Amino acid sequence: MAGWIRSLALTAGMLVAGTSALRAQTMDFALQGQDRLRGTTAATEDATLSVNWQADLKMGLLTGEPVISVRLKYDVSSGTVTLPMLTREGRQFSTVSYAALPDDLRAGVRLTEIKLRVVFGSKAGEVALVADVGATGAPGDWSFNVPGSPDWDEVFEYANGAAVPEAAARAAWEGGLTLRLVSIQSADINLHLLHDRYMKEYDREVYRAMGEVDQRLSEGLRRSYGIDASGKNEWTRAYLDTAGMGDLGTAEDWFLRARDLRWRIQKLSALPERLRAGDNHAPYDQAVKDAGVMMASINYAADGFDIEDPDPRDLPEGRPPAFSGQYEVLADPDGGSRRWLVDSGTGERLRELDSGERLVGSLLYDEWLYCRIDNRVVFSVRSAADGTEVQATEFPCGYSDNYSDRFVGQAKPRSEGTLADGFDISLEAQEFLERIGRCGDQKYRYATDTTSYVLSAELEVLSQSRRQGELVEALPTICFSSD
């Protein structure tokens, strides 16, 4: 169940690739905000947390159908959490300030089942997208999302909660989306890991429960022999003071306190015969029996304590989103030298790549360039989808009857970035970083005794030509950008 949430407007950045959303590779939105959440389960109903969060939303197409992926990370700034209590009346929970927790217990505070509500302006009017952020981790860690592919009539909803019909949803998507507002629609406070570590590694609750054993023995000693042992019992102050002083203490602190109290209980349970004056032994003997039963019960309850909240580590794991038009190069699964062009969206192996073919986003080019018999070099960029030529650039070279002398140079992308039409440069290309040029309507003129031809802002051919005095012009039509 979702806790009570105060929705806040927030700043957001948006990057959209392409001129039309349906033609775009993806639509990316960078989001951030602050919310105050309240727990609703029996274990968290008195817990409240103030959180700051950031989210990345990706919206794209896979074979013409919408794909939604969102990840989120959060930090807890303040609040109150619950801690389990061992009582004879059954399971109960106390509260303590989040600030009072040591770091290892703070790491066990999680938010799960988070859903963002993102409101857009569009051609279909104001529409809202409700997106699950996926499997969340510790504060500061990005969630791992399972991208969803809803039907078109399930992508958006109106302000009244009614679904936006397919035709209107397509029109909204294609016409462009303007971010209006985003908020956490629902989220669960999950304290499973906090409670588990607290009960297993901290003896604070055992210490508190043993206080009742100590009191029972002290009462038996007083009634049977007039011995006052209560003045040395300071367990109540230690337990309560740590909760109110802003520092709960470490696991080591509570191990030592519990150890000392166990030693005291053992001593009080074994009064020497020389101190057993008179004949009113029954109250003390009964107290010793009760203490044994109580200690066994405490140990059993502590060892078998069952955490109520689900373990967040058992929640379904996510995977990265995949959209149509995204490709990757994979090595031969049999361990050979062959490389395969693979559709990232479907995982389908499209074809085997030649040894010199390189992938740049959704484009392919030949890395090694050789001079033709007509003393020209042709550098072409092809679509990875169907192999059609996107651009071809020629420049002069010196042909030779010796094949090895026909080698002109190597085409190298200069940096990781984005093509002007929105395609990402593959990580594989990063090894070819070189000097950066310019891109646009300016022609590039290089004498052939230079070592390179710049074909675009971040793509060049490293040349071995040494023909003095000749100028080469190149007018790039595909531009790489690192912005």
PDB file of C-alpha atoms in Angstrom, residues 127-282:
ATOM      1  CA  VAL A 127      -2.026  13.726 -20.145  1.00  0.00           C
ATOM      2  CA  ALA A 128      -0.288  11.827 -17.344  1.00  0.00           C
ATOM      3  CA  LEU A 129       2.070   8.874 -17.406  1.00  0.00           C
ATOM      4  CA  VAL A 130       2.287   6.654 -14.291  1.00  0.00           C
ATOM      5  CA  ALA A 131       5.567   4.737 -14.305  1.00  0.00           C
ATOM      6  CA  ASP A 132       7.082   2.172 -11.928  1.00  0.00           C
ATOM      7  CA  VAL A 133      10.735   2.934 -11.146  1.00  0.00           C
ATOM      8  CA  GLY A 134      11.629  -0.745 -10.695  1.00  0.00           C
ATOM      9  CA  ALA A 135      13.734  -2.485  -8.068  1.00  0.00           C
ATOM     10  CA  THR A 136      15.200   0.144  -5.755  1.00  0.00           C
ATOM     11  CA  GLY A 137      18.410  -0.196  -3.780  1.00  0.00           C
ATOM     12  CA  ALA A 138      20.005   1.562  -0.832  1.00  0.00           C
ATOM     13  CA  PRO A 139      19.807   5.358  -0.582  1.00  0.00           C
ATOM     14  CA  GLY A 140      22.016   6.882  -3.281  1.00  0.00           C
ATOM     15  CA  ASP A 141      21.770   3.874  -5.625  1.00  0.00           C
ATOM     16  CA  TRP A 142      19.894   3.953  -8.930  1.00  0.00           C
ATOM     17  CA  SER A 143      16.924   1.627  -9.202  1.00  0.00           C
ATOM     18  CA  PHE A 144      17.000  -1.193 -11.765  1.00  0.00           C
ATOM     19  CA  ASN A 145      13.939  -1.002 -13.950  1.00  0.00           C
ATOM     20  CA  VAL A 146      12.066  -3.613 -15.972  1.00  0.00           C
ATOM     21  CA  PRO A 147      10.985  -1.576 -19.018  1.00  0.00           C
ATOM     22  CA  GLY A 148       7.288  -1.860 -19.776  1.00  0.00           C
ATOM     23  CA  SER A 149       5.613  -2.021 -23.175  1.00  0.00           C
ATOM     24  CA  PRO A 150       1.985  -1.050 -22.549  1.00  0.00           C
ATOM     25  CA  ASP A 151      -0.704  -0.947 -25.188  1.00  0.00           C
ATOM     26  CA  TRP A 152      -1.227   2.498 -26.660  1.00  0.00           C
ATOM     27  CA  ASP A 153      -4.503   2.916 -24.759  1.00  0.00           C
ATOM     28  CA  GLU A 154      -2.642   2.214 -21.491  1.00  0.00           C
ATOM     29  CA  VAL A 155       0.243   4.673 -21.893  1.00  0.00           C
ATOM     30  CA  PHE A 156      -1.465   7.871 -20.687  1.00  0.00           C
ATOM     31  CA  GLU A 157      -4.394   8.840 -18.509  1.00  0.00           C
ATOM     32  CA  TYR A 158      -6.361  12.045 -18.089  1.00  0.00           C
ATOM     33  CA  ALA A 159      -6.530  14.028 -14.846  1.00  0.00           C
ATOM     34  CA  ASN A 160      -9.691  12.123 -13.839  1.00  0.00           C
ATOM     35  CA  GLY A 161      -7.888   8.784 -14.211  1.00  0.00           C
ATOM     36  CA  ALA A 162      -9.611   7.789 -17.440  1.00  0.00           C
ATOM     37  CA  ALA A 163      -7.360   6.140 -20.031  1.00  0.00           C
ATOM     38  CA  VAL A 164      -6.338   8.158 -23.097  1.00  0.00           C
ATOM     39  CA  PRO A 165      -7.592   6.278 -26.218  1.00  0.00           C
ATOM     40  CA  GLU A 166      -5.051   4.856 -28.661  1.00  0.00           C
ATOM     41  CA  ALA A 167      -5.536   7.463 -31.384  1.00  0.00           C
ATOM     42  CA  ALA A 168      -5.182  10.343 -28.936  1.00  0.00           C
ATOM     43  CA  ALA A 169      -2.179   8.694 -27.248  1.00  0.00           C
ATOM     44  CA  ARG A 170      -0.401   8.304 -30.600  1.00  0.00           C
ATOM     45  CA  ALA A 171      -1.179  11.913 -31.489  1.00  0.00           C
ATOM     46  CA  ALA A 172       0.146  13.119 -28.125  1.00  0.00           C
ATOM     47  CA  TRP A 173       3.351  11.106 -28.541  1.00  0.00           C
ATOM     48  CA  GLU A 174       3.966  12.110 -32.167  1.00  0.00           C
ATOM     49  CA  GLY A 175       3.135  15.759 -31.621  1.00  0.00           C
ATOM     50  CA  GLY A 176       5.667  16.185 -28.844  1.00  0.00           C
ATOM     51  CA  LEU A 177       5.352  16.170 -25.052  1.00  0.00           C
ATOM     52  CA  THR A 178       5.986  19.164 -22.805  1.00  0.00           C
ATOM     53  CA  LEU A 179       6.760  18.346 -19.187  1.00  0.00           C
ATOM     54  CA  ARG A 180       4.376  20.066 -16.760  1.00  0.00           C
ATOM     55  CA  LEU A 181       4.653  18.360 -13.371  1.00  0.00           C
ATOM     56  CA  VAL A 182       6.043  15.222 -11.768  1.00  0.00           C
ATOM     57  CA  SER A 183       5.515  13.738  -8.312  1.00  0.00           C
ATOM     58  CA  ILE A 184       5.789  10.450  -6.472  1.00  0.00           C
ATOM     59  CA  GLN A 185       2.287   8.998  -6.721  1.00  0.00           C
ATOM     60  CA  SER A 186       2.926   6.089  -4.358  1.00  0.00           C
ATOM     61  CA  ALA A 187       5.778   4.452  -2.471  1.00  0.00           C
ATOM     62  CA  ASP A 188       6.325   2.017   0.397  1.00  0.00           C
ATOM     63  CA  ILE A 189       8.717   2.506   3.281  1.00  0.00           C
ATOM     64  CA  ASN A 190      10.461  -0.850   3.717  1.00  0.00           C
ATOM     65  CA  LEU A 191      12.406  -1.483   6.947  1.00  0.00           C
ATOM     66  CA  HIS A 192      13.029  -5.221   6.511  1.00  0.00           C
ATOM     67  CA  LEU A 193      16.834  -4.914   6.348  1.00  0.00           C
ATOM     68  CA  LEU A 194      16.912  -2.400   9.201  1.00  0.00           C
ATOM     69  CA  HIS A 195      14.779  -4.599  11.473  1.00  0.00           C
ATOM     70  CA  ASP A 196      16.663  -7.745  10.494  1.00  0.00           C
ATOM     71  CA  ARG A 197      20.080  -6.302  11.324  1.00  0.00           C
ATOM     72  CA  TYR A 198      18.778  -4.640  14.474  1.00  0.00           C
ATOM     73  CA  MET A 199      17.405  -7.916  15.846  1.00  0.00           C
ATOM     74  CA  LYS A 200      20.359 -10.076  14.768  1.00  0.00           C
ATOM     75  CA  GLU A 201      23.321  -7.833  15.498  1.00  0.00           C
ATOM     76  CA  TYR A 202      22.098  -5.434  18.180  1.00  0.00           C
ATOM     77  CA  ASP A 203      21.262  -6.775  21.662  1.00  0.00           C
ATOM     78  CA  ARG A 204      19.281  -3.687  22.574  1.00  0.00           C
ATOM     79  CA  GLU A 205      15.899  -5.429  22.703  1.00  0.00           C
ATOM     80  CA  VAL A 206      17.354  -8.445  24.491  1.00  0.00           C
ATOM     81  CA  TYR A 207      18.875  -6.016  26.975  1.00  0.00           C
ATOM     82  CA  ARG A 208      15.547  -4.308  27.543  1.00  0.00           C
ATOM     83  CA  ALA A 209      13.673  -7.613  27.933  1.00  0.00           C
ATOM     84  CA  MET A 210      16.291  -8.943  30.363  1.00  0.00           C
ATOM     85  CA  GLY A 211      15.546  -5.938  32.525  1.00  0.00           C
ATOM     86  CA  GLU A 212      12.273  -7.619  33.519  1.00  0.00           C
ATOM     87  CA  VAL A 213      14.221 -10.731  34.511  1.00  0.00           C
ATOM     88  CA  ASP A 214      16.499  -8.590  36.633  1.00  0.00           C
ATOM     89  CA  GLN A 215      13.503  -6.958  38.306  1.00  0.00           C
ATOM     90  CA  ARG A 216      11.888 -10.356  38.992  1.00  0.00           C
ATOM     91  CA  LEU A 217      15.037 -11.665  40.718  1.00  0.00           C
ATOM     92  CA  SER A 218      15.488  -8.448  42.666  1.00  0.00           C
ATOM     93  CA  GLU A 219      11.941  -8.742  43.987  1.00  0.00           C
ATOM     94  CA  GLY A 220      12.498 -12.382  45.014  1.00  0.00           C
ATOM     95  CA  LEU A 221      15.682 -11.470  46.887  1.00  0.00           C
ATOM     96  CA  ARG A 222      13.931  -8.667  48.716  1.00  0.00           C
ATOM     97  CA  ARG A 223      10.933 -10.759  49.777  1.00  0.00           C
ATOM     98  CA  SER A 224      12.903 -13.826  50.890  1.00  0.00           C
ATOM     99  CA  TYR A 225      16.037 -12.308  52.416  1.00  0.00           C
ATOM    100  CA  GLY A 226      15.570  -8.551  52.603  1.00  0.00           C
ATOM    101  CA  ILE A 227      18.402  -8.023  50.107  1.00  0.00           C
ATOM    102  CA  ASP A 228      18.053  -4.852  48.069  1.00  0.00           C
ATOM    103  CA  ALA A 229      19.705  -5.399  44.657  1.00  0.00           C
ATOM    104  CA  SER A 230      17.618  -2.932  42.677  1.00  0.00           C
ATOM    105  CA  GLY A 231      19.932   0.022  43.286  1.00  0.00           C
ATOM    106  CA  LYS A 232      22.534  -1.440  40.934  1.00  0.00           C
ATOM    107  CA  ASN A 233      20.081  -1.928  38.086  1.00  0.00           C
ATOM    108  CA  GLU A 234      20.535   0.818  35.476  1.00  0.00           C
ATOM    109  CA  TRP A 235      19.192  -1.023  32.425  1.00  0.00           C
ATOM    110  CA  THR A 236      16.091   1.203  32.042  1.00  0.00           C
ATOM    111  CA  ARG A 237      18.073   4.428  31.840  1.00  0.00           C
ATOM    112  CA  ALA A 238      20.512   3.040  29.261  1.00  0.00           C
ATOM    113  CA  TYR A 239      17.697   1.794  27.019  1.00  0.00           C
ATOM    114  CA  LEU A 240      15.575   4.922  27.125  1.00  0.00           C
ATOM    115  CA  ASP A 241      18.387   7.484  27.094  1.00  0.00           C
ATOM    116  CA  THR A 242      19.911   6.186  23.863  1.00  0.00           C
ATOM    117  CA  ALA A 243      16.570   6.585  22.080  1.00  0.00           C
ATOM    118  CA  GLY A 244      16.170  10.182  23.179  1.00  0.00           C
ATOM    119  CA  MET A 245      19.748  11.466  23.015  1.00  0.00           C
ATOM    120  CA  GLY A 246      20.121  11.306  19.229  1.00  0.00           C
ATOM    121  CA  ASP A 247      22.568   8.385  19.264  1.00  0.00           C
ATOM    122  CA  LEU A 248      21.276   4.832  19.401  1.00  0.00           C
ATOM    123  CA  GLY A 249      24.744   3.398  19.925  1.00  0.00           C
ATOM    124  CA  THR A 250      26.609   0.697  18.046  1.00  0.00           C
ATOM    125  CA  ALA A 251      26.168  -3.067  17.968  1.00  0.00           C
ATOM    126  CA  GLU A 252      29.311  -3.335  20.102  1.00  0.00           C
ATOM    127  CA  ASP A 253      27.827  -0.987  22.731  1.00  0.00           C
ATOM    128  CA  TRP A 254      24.758  -3.185  23.121  1.00  0.00           C
ATOM    129  CA  PHE A 255      26.736  -6.420  23.088  1.00  0.00           C
ATOM    130  CA  LEU A 256      28.717  -5.188  26.095  1.00  0.00           C
ATOM    131  CA  ARG A 257      25.621  -3.961  27.948  1.00  0.00           C
ATOM    132  CA  ALA A 258      23.785  -7.257  27.350  1.00  0.00           C
ATOM    133  CA  ARG A 259      26.856  -9.256  28.376  1.00  0.00           C
ATOM    134  CA  ASP A 260      27.134  -7.410  31.686  1.00  0.00           C
ATOM    135  CA  LEU A 261      23.411  -7.793  32.395  1.00  0.00           C
ATOM    136  CA  ARG A 262      23.526 -11.540  31.659  1.00  0.00           C
ATOM    137  CA  TRP A 263      26.406 -11.849  34.101  1.00  0.00           C
ATOM    138  CA  ARG A 264      24.384  -9.977  36.763  1.00  0.00           C
ATOM    139  CA  ILE A 265      21.328 -12.205  36.194  1.00  0.00           C
ATOM    140  CA  GLN A 266      23.495 -15.323  36.542  1.00  0.00           C
ATOM    141  CA  LYS A 267      24.886 -14.005  39.824  1.00  0.00           C
ATOM    142  CA  LEU A 268      21.457 -13.094  41.190  1.00  0.00           C
ATOM    143  CA  SER A 269      20.119 -16.537  40.206  1.00  0.00           C
ATOM    144  CA  ALA A 270      22.810 -18.339  42.205  1.00  0.00           C
ATOM    145  CA  LEU A 271      22.708 -16.782  45.684  1.00  0.00           C
ATOM    146  CA  PRO A 272      25.285 -18.481  47.976  1.00  0.00           C
ATOM    147  CA  GLU A 273      23.812 -20.637  50.734  1.00  0.00           C
ATOM    148  CA  ARG A 274      25.491 -18.509  53.368  1.00  0.00           C
ATOM    149  CA  LEU A 275      23.324 -15.577  52.316  1.00  0.00           C
ATOM    150  CA  ARG A 276      20.040 -17.552  52.331  1.00  0.00           C
ATOM    151  CA  ALA A 277      19.052 -16.560  55.867  1.00  0.00           C
ATOM    152  CA  GLY A 278      15.754 -17.634  57.438  1.00  0.00           C
ATOM    153  CA  ASP A 279      13.204 -20.082  56.078  1.00  0.00           C
ATOM    154  CA  ASN A 280      11.247 -17.908  53.584  1.00  0.00           C
ATOM    155  CA  HIS A 281      12.971 -19.311  50.521  1.00  0.00           C
ATOM    156  CA  ALA A 282       9.866 -19.765  48.361  1.00  0.00           C
TER     157      ALA A 282
END
